[in-house]
mmCIF file of C-alpha atoms and ligand atoms in Angstrom:
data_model
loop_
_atom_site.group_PDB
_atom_site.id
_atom_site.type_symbol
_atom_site.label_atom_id
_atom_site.label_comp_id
_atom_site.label_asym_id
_atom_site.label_seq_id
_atom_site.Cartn_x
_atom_site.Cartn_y
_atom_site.Cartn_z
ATOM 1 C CA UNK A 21 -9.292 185.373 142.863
ATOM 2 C CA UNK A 22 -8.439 188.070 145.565
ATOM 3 C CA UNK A 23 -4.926 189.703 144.883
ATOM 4 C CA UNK A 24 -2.967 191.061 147.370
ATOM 5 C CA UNK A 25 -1.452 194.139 146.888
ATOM 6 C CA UNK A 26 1.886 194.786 146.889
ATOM 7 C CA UNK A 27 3.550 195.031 150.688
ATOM 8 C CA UNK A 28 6.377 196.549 151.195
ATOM 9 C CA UNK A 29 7.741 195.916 154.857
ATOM 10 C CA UNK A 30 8.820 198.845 157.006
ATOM 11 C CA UNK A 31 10.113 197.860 160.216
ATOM 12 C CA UNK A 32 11.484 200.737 163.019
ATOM 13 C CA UNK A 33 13.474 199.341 164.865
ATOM 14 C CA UNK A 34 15.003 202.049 167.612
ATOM 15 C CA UNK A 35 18.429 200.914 169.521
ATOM 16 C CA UNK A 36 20.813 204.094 169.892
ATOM 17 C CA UNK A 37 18.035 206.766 169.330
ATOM 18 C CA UNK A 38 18.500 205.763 165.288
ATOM 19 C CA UNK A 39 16.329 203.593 163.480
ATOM 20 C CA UNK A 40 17.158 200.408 161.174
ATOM 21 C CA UNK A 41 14.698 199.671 158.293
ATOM 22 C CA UNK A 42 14.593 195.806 156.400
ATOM 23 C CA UNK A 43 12.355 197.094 153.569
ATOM 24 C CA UNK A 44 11.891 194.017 151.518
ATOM 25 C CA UNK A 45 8.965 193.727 148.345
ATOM 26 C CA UNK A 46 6.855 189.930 148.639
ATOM 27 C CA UNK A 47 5.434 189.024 145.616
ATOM 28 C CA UNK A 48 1.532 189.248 145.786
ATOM 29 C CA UNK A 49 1.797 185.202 145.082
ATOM 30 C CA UNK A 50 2.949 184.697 148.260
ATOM 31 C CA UNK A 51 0.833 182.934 150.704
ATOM 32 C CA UNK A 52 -0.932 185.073 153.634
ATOM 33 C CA UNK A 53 0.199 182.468 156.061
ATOM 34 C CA UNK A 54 3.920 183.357 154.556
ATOM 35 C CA UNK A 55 4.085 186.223 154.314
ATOM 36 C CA UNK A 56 2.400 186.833 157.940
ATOM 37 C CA UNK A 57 5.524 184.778 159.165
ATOM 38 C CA UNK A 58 7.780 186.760 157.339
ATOM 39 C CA UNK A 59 6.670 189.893 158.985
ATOM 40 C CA UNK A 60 7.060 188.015 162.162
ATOM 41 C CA UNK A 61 10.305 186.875 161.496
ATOM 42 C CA UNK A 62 11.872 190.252 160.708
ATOM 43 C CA UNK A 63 9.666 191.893 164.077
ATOM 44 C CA UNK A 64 11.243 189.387 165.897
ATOM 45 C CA UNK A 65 15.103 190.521 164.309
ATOM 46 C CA UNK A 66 14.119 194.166 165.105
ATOM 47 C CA UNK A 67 13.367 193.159 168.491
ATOM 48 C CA UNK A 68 15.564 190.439 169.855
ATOM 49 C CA UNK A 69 17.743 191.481 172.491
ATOM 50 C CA UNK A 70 21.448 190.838 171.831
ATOM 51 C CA UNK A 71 22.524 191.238 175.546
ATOM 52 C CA UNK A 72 25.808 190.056 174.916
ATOM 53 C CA UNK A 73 28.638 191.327 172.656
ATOM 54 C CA UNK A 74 29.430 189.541 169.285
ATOM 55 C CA UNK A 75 32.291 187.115 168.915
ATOM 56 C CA UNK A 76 34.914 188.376 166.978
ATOM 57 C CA UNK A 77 34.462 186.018 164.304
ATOM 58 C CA UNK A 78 30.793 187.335 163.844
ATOM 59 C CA UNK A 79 31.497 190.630 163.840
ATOM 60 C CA UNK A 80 34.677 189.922 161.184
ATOM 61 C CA UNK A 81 32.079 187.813 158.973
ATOM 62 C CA UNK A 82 29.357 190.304 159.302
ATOM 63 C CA UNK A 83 31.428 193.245 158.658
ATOM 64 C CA UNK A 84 30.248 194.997 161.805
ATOM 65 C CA UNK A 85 31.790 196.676 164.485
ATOM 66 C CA UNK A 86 29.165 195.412 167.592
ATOM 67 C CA UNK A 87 25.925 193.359 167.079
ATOM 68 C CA UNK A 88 23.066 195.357 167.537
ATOM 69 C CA UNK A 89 19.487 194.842 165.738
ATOM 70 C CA UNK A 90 20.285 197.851 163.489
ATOM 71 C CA UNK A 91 23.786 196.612 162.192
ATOM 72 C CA UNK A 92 21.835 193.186 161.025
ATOM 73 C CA UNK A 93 18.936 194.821 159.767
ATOM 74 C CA UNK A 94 21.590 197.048 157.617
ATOM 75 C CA UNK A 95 23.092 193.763 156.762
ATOM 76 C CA UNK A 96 19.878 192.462 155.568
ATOM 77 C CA UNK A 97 18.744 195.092 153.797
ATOM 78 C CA UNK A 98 21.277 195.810 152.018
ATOM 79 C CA UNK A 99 21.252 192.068 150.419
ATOM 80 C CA UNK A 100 17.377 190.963 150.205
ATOM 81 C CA UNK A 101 14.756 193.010 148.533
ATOM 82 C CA UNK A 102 12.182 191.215 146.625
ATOM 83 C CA UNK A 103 10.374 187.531 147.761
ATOM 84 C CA UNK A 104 8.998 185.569 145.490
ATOM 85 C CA UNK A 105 7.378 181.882 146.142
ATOM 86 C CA UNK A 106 8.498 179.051 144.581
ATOM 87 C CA UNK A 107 5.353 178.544 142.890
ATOM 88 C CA UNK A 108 5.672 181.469 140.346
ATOM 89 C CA UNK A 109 9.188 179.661 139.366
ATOM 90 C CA UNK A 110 7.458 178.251 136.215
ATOM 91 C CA UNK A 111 6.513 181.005 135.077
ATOM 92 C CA UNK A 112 9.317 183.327 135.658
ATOM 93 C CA UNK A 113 9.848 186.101 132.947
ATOM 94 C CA UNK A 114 13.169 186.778 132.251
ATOM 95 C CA UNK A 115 13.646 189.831 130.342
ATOM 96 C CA UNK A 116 17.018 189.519 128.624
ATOM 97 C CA UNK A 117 17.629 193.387 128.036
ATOM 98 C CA UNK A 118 20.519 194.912 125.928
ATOM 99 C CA UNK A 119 24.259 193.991 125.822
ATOM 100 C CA UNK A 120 25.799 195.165 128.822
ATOM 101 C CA UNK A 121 29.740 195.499 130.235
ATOM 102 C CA UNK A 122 30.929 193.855 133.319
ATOM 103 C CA UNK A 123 33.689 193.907 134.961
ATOM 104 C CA UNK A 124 36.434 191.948 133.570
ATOM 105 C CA UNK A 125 37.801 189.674 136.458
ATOM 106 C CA UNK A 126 36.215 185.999 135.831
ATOM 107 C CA UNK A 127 33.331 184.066 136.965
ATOM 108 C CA UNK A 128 33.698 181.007 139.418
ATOM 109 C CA UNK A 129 33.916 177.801 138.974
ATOM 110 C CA UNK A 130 30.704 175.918 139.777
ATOM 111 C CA UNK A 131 31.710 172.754 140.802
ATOM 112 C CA UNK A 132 29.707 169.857 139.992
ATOM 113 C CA UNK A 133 28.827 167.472 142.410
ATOM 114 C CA UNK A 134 29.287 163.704 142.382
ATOM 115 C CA UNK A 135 26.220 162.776 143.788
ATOM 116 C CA UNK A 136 21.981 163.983 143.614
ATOM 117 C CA UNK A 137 20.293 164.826 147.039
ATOM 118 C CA UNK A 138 19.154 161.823 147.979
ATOM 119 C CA UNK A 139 14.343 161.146 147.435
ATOM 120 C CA UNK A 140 12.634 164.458 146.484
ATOM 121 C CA UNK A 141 14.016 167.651 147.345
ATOM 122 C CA UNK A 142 12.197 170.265 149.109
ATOM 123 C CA UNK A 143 13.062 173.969 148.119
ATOM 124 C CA UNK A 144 13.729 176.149 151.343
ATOM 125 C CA UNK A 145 15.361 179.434 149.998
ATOM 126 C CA UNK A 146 17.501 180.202 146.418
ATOM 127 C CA UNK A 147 18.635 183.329 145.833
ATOM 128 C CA UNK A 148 17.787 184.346 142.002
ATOM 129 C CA UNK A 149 19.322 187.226 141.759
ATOM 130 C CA UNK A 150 22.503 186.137 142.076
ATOM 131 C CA UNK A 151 22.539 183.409 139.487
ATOM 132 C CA UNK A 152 20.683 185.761 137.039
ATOM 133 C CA UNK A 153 23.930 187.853 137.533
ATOM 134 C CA UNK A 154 25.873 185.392 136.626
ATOM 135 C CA UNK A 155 23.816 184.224 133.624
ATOM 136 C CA UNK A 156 24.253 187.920 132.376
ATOM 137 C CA UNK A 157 27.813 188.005 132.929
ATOM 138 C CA UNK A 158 27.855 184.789 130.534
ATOM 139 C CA UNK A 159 26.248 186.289 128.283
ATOM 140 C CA UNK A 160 27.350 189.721 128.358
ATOM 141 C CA UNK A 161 23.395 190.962 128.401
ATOM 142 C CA UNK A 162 21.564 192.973 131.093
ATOM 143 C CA UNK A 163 19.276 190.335 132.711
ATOM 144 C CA UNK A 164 16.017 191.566 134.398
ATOM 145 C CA UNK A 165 12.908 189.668 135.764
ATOM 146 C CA UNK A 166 8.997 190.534 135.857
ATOM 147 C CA UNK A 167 7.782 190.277 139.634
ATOM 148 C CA UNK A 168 4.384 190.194 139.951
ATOM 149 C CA UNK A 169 3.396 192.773 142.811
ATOM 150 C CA UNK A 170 -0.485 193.324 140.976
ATOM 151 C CA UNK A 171 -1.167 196.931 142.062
ATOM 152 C CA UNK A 172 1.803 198.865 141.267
ATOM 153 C CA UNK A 173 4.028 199.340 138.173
ATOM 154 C CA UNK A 174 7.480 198.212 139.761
ATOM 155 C CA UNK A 175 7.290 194.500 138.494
ATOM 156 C CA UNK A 176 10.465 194.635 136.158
ATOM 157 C CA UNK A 177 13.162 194.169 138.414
ATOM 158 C CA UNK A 178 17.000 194.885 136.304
ATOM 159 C CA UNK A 179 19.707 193.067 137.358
ATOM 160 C CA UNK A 180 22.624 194.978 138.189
ATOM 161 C CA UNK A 181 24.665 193.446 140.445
ATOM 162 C CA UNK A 182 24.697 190.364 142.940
ATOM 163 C CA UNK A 183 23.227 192.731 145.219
ATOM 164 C CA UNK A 184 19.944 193.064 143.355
ATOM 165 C CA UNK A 185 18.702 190.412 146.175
ATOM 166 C CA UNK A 186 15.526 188.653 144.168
ATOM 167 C CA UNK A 187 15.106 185.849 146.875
ATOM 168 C CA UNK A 188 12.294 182.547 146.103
ATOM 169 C CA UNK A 189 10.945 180.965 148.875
ATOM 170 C CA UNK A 190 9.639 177.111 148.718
ATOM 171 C CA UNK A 191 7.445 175.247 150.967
ATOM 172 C CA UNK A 192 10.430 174.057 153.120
ATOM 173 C CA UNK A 193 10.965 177.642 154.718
ATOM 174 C CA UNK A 194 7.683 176.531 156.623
ATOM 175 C CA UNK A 195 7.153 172.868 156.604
ATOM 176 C CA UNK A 196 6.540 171.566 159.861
ATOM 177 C CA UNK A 197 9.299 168.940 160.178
ATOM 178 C CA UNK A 198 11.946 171.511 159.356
ATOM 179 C CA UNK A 199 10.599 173.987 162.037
ATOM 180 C CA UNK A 200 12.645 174.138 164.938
ATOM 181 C CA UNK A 201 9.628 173.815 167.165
ATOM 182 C CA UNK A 202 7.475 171.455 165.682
ATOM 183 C CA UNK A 203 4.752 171.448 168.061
ATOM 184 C CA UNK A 204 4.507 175.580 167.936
ATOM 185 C CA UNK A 205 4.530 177.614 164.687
ATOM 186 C CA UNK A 206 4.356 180.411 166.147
ATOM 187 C CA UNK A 207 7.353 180.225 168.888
ATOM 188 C CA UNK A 208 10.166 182.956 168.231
ATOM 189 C CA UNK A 209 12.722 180.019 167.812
ATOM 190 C CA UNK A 210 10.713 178.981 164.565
ATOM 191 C CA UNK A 211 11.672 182.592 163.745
ATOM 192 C CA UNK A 212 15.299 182.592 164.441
ATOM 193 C CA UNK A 213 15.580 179.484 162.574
ATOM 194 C CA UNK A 214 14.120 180.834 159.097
ATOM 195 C CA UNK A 215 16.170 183.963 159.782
ATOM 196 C CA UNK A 216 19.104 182.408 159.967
ATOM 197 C CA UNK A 217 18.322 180.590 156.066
ATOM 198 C CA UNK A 218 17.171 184.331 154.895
ATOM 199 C CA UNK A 219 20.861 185.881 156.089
ATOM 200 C CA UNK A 220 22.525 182.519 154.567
ATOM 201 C CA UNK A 221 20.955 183.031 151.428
ATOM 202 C CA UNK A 222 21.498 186.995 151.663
ATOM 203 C CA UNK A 223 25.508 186.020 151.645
ATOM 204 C CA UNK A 224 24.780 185.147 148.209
ATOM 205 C CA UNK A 225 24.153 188.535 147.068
ATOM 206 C CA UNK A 226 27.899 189.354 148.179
ATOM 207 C CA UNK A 227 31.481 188.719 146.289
ATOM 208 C CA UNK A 228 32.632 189.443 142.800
ATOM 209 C CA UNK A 229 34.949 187.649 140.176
ATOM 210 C CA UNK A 230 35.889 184.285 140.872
ATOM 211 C CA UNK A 231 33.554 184.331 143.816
ATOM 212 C CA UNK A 232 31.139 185.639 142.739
ATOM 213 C CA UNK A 233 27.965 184.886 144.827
ATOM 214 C CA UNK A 234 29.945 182.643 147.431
ATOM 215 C CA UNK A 235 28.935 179.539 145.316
ATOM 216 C CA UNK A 236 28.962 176.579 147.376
ATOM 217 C CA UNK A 237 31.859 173.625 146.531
ATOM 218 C CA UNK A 238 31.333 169.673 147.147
ATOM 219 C CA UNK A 239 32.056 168.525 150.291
ATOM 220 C CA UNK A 240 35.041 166.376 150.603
ATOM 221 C CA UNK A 241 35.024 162.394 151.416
ATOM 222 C CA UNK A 242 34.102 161.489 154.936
ATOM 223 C CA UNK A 243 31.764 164.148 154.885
ATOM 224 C CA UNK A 244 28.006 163.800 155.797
ATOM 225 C CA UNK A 245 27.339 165.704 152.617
ATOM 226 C CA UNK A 246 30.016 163.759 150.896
ATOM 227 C CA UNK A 247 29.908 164.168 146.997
ATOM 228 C CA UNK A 248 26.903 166.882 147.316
ATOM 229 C CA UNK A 249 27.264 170.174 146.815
ATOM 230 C CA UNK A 250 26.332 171.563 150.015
ATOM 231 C CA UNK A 251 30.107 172.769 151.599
ATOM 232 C CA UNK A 252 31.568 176.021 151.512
ATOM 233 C CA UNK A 253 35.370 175.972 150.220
ATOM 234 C CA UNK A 254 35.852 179.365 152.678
ATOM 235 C CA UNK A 255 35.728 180.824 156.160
ATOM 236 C CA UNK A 256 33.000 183.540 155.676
ATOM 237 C CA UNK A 257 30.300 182.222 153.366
ATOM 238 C CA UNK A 258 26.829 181.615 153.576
ATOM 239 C CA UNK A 259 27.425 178.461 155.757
ATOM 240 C CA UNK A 260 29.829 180.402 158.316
ATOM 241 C CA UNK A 261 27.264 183.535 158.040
ATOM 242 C CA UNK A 262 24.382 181.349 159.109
ATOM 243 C CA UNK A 263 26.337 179.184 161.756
ATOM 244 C CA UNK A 264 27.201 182.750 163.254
ATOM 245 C CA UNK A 265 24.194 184.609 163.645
ATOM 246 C CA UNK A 266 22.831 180.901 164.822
ATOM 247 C CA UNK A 267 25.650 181.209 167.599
ATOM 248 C CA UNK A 268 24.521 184.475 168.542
ATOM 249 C CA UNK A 269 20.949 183.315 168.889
ATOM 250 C CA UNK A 270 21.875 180.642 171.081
ATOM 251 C CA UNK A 271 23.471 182.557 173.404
ATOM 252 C CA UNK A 272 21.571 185.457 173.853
ATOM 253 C CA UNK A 273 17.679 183.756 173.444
ATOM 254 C CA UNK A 274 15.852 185.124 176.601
ATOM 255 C CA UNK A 275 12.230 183.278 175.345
ATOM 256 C CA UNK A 276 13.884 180.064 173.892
ATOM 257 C CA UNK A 277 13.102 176.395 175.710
ATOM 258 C CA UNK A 278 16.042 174.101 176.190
ATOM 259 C CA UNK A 279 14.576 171.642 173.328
ATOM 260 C CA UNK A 280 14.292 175.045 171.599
ATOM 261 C CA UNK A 281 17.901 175.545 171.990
ATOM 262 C CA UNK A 282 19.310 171.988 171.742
ATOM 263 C CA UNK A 283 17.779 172.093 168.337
ATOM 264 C CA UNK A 284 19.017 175.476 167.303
ATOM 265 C CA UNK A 285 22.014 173.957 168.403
ATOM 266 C CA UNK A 286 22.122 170.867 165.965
ATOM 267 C CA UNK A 287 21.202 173.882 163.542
ATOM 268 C CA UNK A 288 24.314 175.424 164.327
ATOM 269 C CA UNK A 289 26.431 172.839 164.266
ATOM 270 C CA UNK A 290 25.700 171.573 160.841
ATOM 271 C CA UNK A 291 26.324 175.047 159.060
ATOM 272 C CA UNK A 292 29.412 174.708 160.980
ATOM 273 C CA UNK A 293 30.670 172.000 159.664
ATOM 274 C CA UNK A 294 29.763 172.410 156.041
ATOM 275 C CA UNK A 295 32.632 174.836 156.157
ATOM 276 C CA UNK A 296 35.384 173.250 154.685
ATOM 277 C CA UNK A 297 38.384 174.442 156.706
ATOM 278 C CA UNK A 298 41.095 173.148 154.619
ATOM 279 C CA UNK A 299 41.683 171.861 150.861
ATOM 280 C CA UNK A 300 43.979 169.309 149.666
ATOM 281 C CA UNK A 301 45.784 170.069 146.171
ATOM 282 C CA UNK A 302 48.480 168.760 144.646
ATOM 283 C CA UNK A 303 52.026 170.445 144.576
ATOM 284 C CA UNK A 304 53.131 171.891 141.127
ATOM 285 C CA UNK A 305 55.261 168.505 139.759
ATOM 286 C CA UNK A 306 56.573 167.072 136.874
ATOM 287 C CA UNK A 307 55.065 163.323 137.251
ATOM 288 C CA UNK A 308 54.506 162.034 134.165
ATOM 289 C CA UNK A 309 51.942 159.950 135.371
ATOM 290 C CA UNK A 310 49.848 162.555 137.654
ATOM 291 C CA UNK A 311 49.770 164.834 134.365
ATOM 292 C CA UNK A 312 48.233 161.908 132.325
ATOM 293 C CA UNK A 313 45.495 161.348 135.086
ATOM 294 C CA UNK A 314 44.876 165.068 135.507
ATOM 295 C CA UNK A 315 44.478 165.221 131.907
ATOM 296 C CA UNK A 316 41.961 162.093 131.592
ATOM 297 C CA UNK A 317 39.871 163.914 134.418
ATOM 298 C CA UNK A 318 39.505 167.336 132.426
ATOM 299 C CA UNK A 319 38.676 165.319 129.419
ATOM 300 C CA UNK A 320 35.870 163.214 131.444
ATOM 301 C CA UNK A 321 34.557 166.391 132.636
ATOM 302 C CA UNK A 322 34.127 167.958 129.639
ATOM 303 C CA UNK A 323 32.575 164.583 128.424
ATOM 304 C CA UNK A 324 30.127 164.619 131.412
ATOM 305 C CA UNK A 325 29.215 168.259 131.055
ATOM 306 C CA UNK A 326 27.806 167.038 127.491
ATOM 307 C CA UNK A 327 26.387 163.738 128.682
ATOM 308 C CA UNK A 328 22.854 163.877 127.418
ATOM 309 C CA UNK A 329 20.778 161.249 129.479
ATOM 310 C CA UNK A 330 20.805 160.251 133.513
ATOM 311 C CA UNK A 331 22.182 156.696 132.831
ATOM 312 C CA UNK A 332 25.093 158.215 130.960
ATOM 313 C CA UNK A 333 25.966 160.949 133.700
ATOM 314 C CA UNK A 334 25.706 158.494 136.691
ATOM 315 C CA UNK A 335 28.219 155.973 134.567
ATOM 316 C CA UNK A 336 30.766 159.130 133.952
ATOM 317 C CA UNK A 337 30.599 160.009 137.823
ATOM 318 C CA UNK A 338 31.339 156.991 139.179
ATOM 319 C CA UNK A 339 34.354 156.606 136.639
ATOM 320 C CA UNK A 340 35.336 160.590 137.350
ATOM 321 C CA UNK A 341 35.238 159.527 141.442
ATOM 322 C CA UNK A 342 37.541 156.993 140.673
ATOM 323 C CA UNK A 343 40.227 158.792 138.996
ATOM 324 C CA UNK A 344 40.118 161.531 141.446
ATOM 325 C CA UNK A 345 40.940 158.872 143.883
ATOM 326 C CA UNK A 346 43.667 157.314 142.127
ATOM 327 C CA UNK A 347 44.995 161.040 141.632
ATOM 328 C CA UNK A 348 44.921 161.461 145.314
ATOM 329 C CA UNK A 349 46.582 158.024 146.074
ATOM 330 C CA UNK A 350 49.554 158.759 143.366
ATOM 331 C CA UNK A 351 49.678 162.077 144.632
ATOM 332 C CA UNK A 352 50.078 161.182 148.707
ATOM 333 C CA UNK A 353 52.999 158.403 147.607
ATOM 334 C CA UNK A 354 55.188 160.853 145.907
ATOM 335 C CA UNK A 355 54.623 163.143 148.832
ATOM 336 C CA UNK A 356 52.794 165.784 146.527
ATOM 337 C CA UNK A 357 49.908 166.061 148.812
ATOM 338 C CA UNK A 358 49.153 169.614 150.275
ATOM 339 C CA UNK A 359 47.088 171.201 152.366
ATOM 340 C CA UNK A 360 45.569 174.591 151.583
ATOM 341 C CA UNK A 361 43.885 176.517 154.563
ATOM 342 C CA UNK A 362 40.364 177.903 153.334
ATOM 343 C CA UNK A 363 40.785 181.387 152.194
ATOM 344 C CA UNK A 364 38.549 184.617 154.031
ATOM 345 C CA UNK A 365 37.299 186.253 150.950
ATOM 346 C CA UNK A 366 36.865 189.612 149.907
ATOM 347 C CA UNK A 367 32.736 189.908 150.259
ATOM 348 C CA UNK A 368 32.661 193.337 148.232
ATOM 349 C CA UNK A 369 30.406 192.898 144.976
ATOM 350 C CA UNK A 370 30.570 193.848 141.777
ATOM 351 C CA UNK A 371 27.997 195.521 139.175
ATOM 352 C CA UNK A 372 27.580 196.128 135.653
ATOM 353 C CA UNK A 373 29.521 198.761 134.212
ATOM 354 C CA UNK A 374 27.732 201.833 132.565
HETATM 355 ZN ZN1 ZN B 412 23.485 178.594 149.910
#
C-alpha cells in the first residue's frame, strides 16, 4: 500500500509585511481527500479578509489585540500540531514513560452526564493531547504517543503539557450532511465551518488546574442538550471560542451565499448557547434535610462510578436525576437557591515540571 510521507504544512501568510505560519504534522493515515481539505482550510484562514475590526469579546477570548490572519494563525499554532484520523484510534500506542512532577494545583472535575447522545455517534474532532495530560497527571507518569508519520523518525510524540496539541479527526469533520454547503465541498464556507471545530477543539489545549483543558459540564434542564455533556460552565471556552470566530466569519465573508450564511448562522448560534451563562448552587446552610440529600447524592455517585453493566448505570441515573431535583425543590423553598454568574477563566496552561 502507498504511504504518504510525512507533510508538514507551511503556510505564509503576509498581512503587516510579517508572516504567520500554522505548521501542523498529519499523520500519513490520513486520507488524501482530508488532508487536501485541510490544506484548504488553513489557505483559506491565511487568506480570508477580516475587513472589519473584532468585537471586543473576540479579541478578550482570543487574547488578541486586533483580528488579523496572523494573530489566528498564532492562535492556532500555538495549540494544534499533530492530526491523526480516527481510524488509527485502535491502535494508538501510548508510551507511558517515567514518573514525572506536575504542578500541584488539582485536576477538574469531569462531570458525568445524565444522559448518552442519542443513535450512533459520529466523531468530528477530540483533542488527545489534552486528555493524555490529564491521564499523566493521574498518574503522576510522563505520557507520550507513537504517531505514525512513515518516513521520518519523529513518531514519539511526549506529552508535556495541554499544549502538546495531538488532535484526531473522524469522518464527521467531512461528512456531507454536516457540511455547511451540502451541495459544494469545495465552497470556502465548508472551510470556515471545519475551522471553526479545529479552533474549538484547539481551546482544549489551554487552562491548568481545576480547568484544566476547558472540560465541558452538562447542560442544565430546559436545555436542547439537556443531561448531555455538551455545555460549557464558562464565558471563554471552546464553545464561546468557536461561536466567536463563527461571528467574525459571518460578518466579514466576502464569497459566502446567503444559505451559506444563514447556516453559518444556525452554526453560530448553537455554540452560543451551549455556554452556560449562569449556575445555580445552593447557599452554605445548616438544613438538616438538604445535608442528608446532598449526602445520598455523593454516595449514588460514587455507586454509579462503580456500576459495572448499562442496565445498572441507566437505573442509578434516573434515581441520581431525581434527587438532584428534589435538592433543587428543597433548596428554592427555604430560599437557598443562588445564582452564580459563569466565571472568565484564566486560559494560561500548565506543564510538567523538570
Ligand atoms: Zn469540545
Amino acid at each position: 500500500m502507498f504511504k504518504k510521507a510525512l507533510i508538514s504544512i507551511g503556510l505564509l501568510a503576509f498581512s503587516l509585511g510579517t508572516q504567520a505560519e500554522v505548521k501542523i504534522t498529519l499523520s500519513s493515515k490520513i486520507k488524501n481527500a482530508h488532508e487536501k481539505a485541510i490544506k484548504k482550510d488553513l489557505k483559506v484562514l491565511s487568506e480570508f479578509k477580516f475587513s472589519e475590526e473584532g468585537s471586543e469579546d473576540t479579541l478578550y477570548y482570543f487574547g488578541i489585540e486586533s483580528l488579523t490572519n496572523q494573530d489566528l494563525e498564532e492562535w492556532l499554532d500555538a495549540r494544534v500540531n499533530w492530526i491523526i484520523p480516527e481510524t488509527e484510534m485502535d491502535k494508538l500506542k501510548i508510551v507511558e514513560g517515567e514518573a514525572a512532577t506536575y504542578p500541584d494545583n488539582g485536576v477538574p472535575v469531569v462531570e458525568t452526564p445524565d444522559l448518552k447522545p442519542q443513535g450512533k455517534g459520529v466523531v468530528v474532532m477530540s483533542n488527545i493531547g489534552t486528555a493524555l495530560y490529564f491521564a499523566g497527571k493521574q498518574s503522576k507518569k510522563h505520557m507520550g504517543l507513537k504517531i505514525k508519520t512513515s518516513m521520518f523518525n519523529r513518531d514519539k510524540v511526549m506529552i508535556d503539557s495541554p499544549r502538546t496539541g495531538i488532535i484526531m479527526i473522524g469522518e464527521g469533520l467531512f461528512m456531507r450532511r454536516l457540511q455547511i454547503n451540502r451541495q459544494n465541498d469545495d465552497s470556502v464556507a465548508n472551510s470556515l465551518g471545519r475551522l471553526q471545530t479545529m479552533f474549538h477543539e484547539a481551546r482544549h489545549s489551554d487552562g491548568h488546574g481545576k480547568h484544566l483543558g476547558f472540560f465541558h459540564a452538562v447542560c442544565p434542564e430546559g436545555h436542547d442538550y439537556a443531561g448531555l455533556n455538551a455545555c460549557d460552565r464558562n464565558m471563554n471556552g471552546p464553545y464561546s471560542i468557536g461561536a466567536s470566530l463563527m461571528k467574525e466569519f459571518i460578518k466579514n465573508c466576502e464569497e459566502c451565499t446567503e444559505g451559506e450564511t444563514e447556516v453559518m448562522k444556525l452554526v453560530w448560534i448553537d455554540s452560543l448557547n451551549r455556554v452556560i451563562k449562569d449556575t445555580e448552587t445552593i447557599a452554605e446552610n445548616t438544613n438538616v434535610e438538604i445535608k442528608a440529600l446532598e449526602v445520598d447524592i455523593a454516595l449514588k455517585e460514587t455507586v454509579l462510578s462503580l456500576a459495572s453493566t448499562e442496565a445498572e448505570r441507566i437505573k442509578i441515573t434516573a434515581e441520581l436525576v431525581e434527587l438532584k431535583k428534589q435538592l433543587k425543590e428543597l433548596a428554592s423553598k427555604e430560599g437557598l437557591l443562588q445564582v452564580v454568574p459563569s466565571p472568565i477563566l484564566d486560559p494560561a496552561p500548565e506543564s510538567i515540571i523538570r
